[in-house]
Amino acid sequence: MGLFGKKSTLPLEVDLHSHLIPGIDDGSQSIEQSLHMIRSLIDMGFKKIITTPHIHPRYPNKNENIMLGLEKLQREIVSANILIELEAAAEYYVDESFYEKVKENEPILFFGDKYVLVESSFINKPAFFESTMFDLQSKGYKPVLAHPERYQFLEGSIDWLEELKGMGILFQVTLGSMGGYYGDKPMKISKQLLSEGMVDFLGSDLHRESHLPYLSKGLKSKEIQRLIKSGQLKNSQLL
Ligand SMILES: [Fe+2]
């Protein structure tokens, strides 16, 4: 209990999934939006942000332009007197070109202990998803599946997710899913993953300012607060 008997919200401390480098994907479109969202994350108790621009057929970013964008944003943060640790990695869309990238040993953007954030198509499960994950793991990377609760092809079943868990794939549930931003089904699957102890990381997947209230609502939910309290989450290991 905090002051005045008000229940205090436990913070996550580190966010590892967001789209805050302006103009390079469907996330922030200006420095002003980025700074506003970063200030809001600080207000929610975040001390470190690992931002993860899409590397996706629609947003064909390269390591170089992501790192240049990161440096520019870091300079803006300093000149706006904002105190936060900011790093970048990427959210890789698993398709043939990512499969090739892994096979050819091209440099992959990772965070922390060789964690690589990956996402699948929402509509169809890619045929070679598992083999790509296996190749990543055999090269020493630890794949983290972004928003496992949001894939429509699951049709409410977590069978595929249980298979991936069995392969050692880590899961990042999105705070806004528990805040109701994505509707009933992702919330239901999030709750199931949370209650079965299948969640390794929580992330904001912050793209735009309209996400913020849902993010904060998700963070305050009793299920998320219980998980933070349990000490089983890996977010704070990234500090
Ligand atoms: Fe994302």
Coordinates of N, CA, C and O and ligand atoms in Angstrom, one line a residue, residues 17-19 25-26 52-54 91 117 119 122 146-147 150 172 174 204-207, ligand 1:
H17 N 9.4 -3.5 -26.4 CA 8.6 -3.6 -27.7 C 7.9 -2.3 -27.9 O 6.9 -2.0 -27.2
S18 N 8.4 -1.5 -28.9 CA 7.7 -0.2 -29.2 C 8.1 0.3 -30.5 O 9.1 -0.2 -31.1
H19 N 7.4 1.3 -31.1 CA 7.7 1.8 -32.4 C 7.9 3.3 -32.3 O 7.0 4.1 -32.6
D25 N 8.3 3.4 -39.6 CA 7.3 2.3 -39.7 C 5.9 2.9 -39.4 O 5.7 4.1 -39.5
D26 N 5.0 2.1 -38.9 CA 3.6 2.6 -38.6 C 3.5 3.1 -37.2 O 2.4 3.3 -36.7
T52 N 11.7 -1.1 -31.0 CA 11.8 -2.2 -31.9 C 11.0 -1.9 -33.2 O 9.9 -2.4 -33.4
P53 N 11.6 -1.1 -34.1 CA 11.0 -0.8 -35.4 C 10.7 -2.1 -36.2 O 11.5 -3.0 -36.0
H54 N 9.6 -2.1 -37.0 CA 9.3 -3.2 -37.8 C 10.4 -3.4 -38.8 O 10.9 -2.5 -39.5
E91 N 11.6 -5.5 -34.6 CA 10.6 -6.6 -34.5 C 10.6 -7.2 -35.9 O 10.2 -6.6 -36.9
L117 N 13.2 -10.3 -31.1 CA 11.7 -10.1 -31.1 C 11.2 -10.5 -32.5 O 11.7 -9.9 -33.5
E119 N 7.7 -11.6 -35.0 CA 6.2 -11.7 -35.1 C 5.9 -12.5 -36.3 O 6.6 -12.7 -37.3
F122 N -0.6 -12.2 -38.9 CA -1.8 -12.4 -38.0 C -2.8 -13.4 -38.6 O -3.6 -14.0 -37.9
A146 N 6.4 -11.8 -30.2 CA 5.6 -10.7 -29.9 C 4.1 -11.0 -29.9 O 3.6 -11.8 -30.7
H147 N 3.4 -10.4 -29.0 CA 1.9 -10.6 -28.8 C 1.3 -11.9 -29.3 O 0.5 -12.0 -30.2
R150 N -2.5 -12.2 -30.0 CA -3.2 -11.5 -31.0 C -3.3 -12.2 -32.4 O -3.9 -11.6 -33.3
Q172 N 6.1 -12.6 -25.3 CA 5.9 -11.2 -24.9 C 4.4 -10.8 -25.1 O 4.0 -10.6 -26.2
T174 N 1.3 -8.2 -24.7 CA 1.2 -6.7 -24.8 C 0.2 -6.2 -23.8 O -0.9 -6.7 -23.6
S204 N 4.9 -2.9 -24.4 CA 3.9 -1.9 -24.7 C 3.4 -2.0 -26.1 O 2.3 -1.6 -26.4
D205 N 4.2 -2.4 -27.0 CA 3.9 -2.3 -28.5 C 3.3 -0.9 -28.8 O 2.4 -0.8 -29.6
L206 N 3.9 0.1 -28.2 CA 3.4 1.5 -28.3 C 3.7 2.0 -29.7 O 4.9 2.0 -30.2
H207 N 2.7 2.4 -30.4 CA 2.8 3.0 -31.8 C 2.4 4.4 -31.8 O 2.9 5.2 -32.5
Ligands
FE1 FE 5.1 -4.2 -32.7

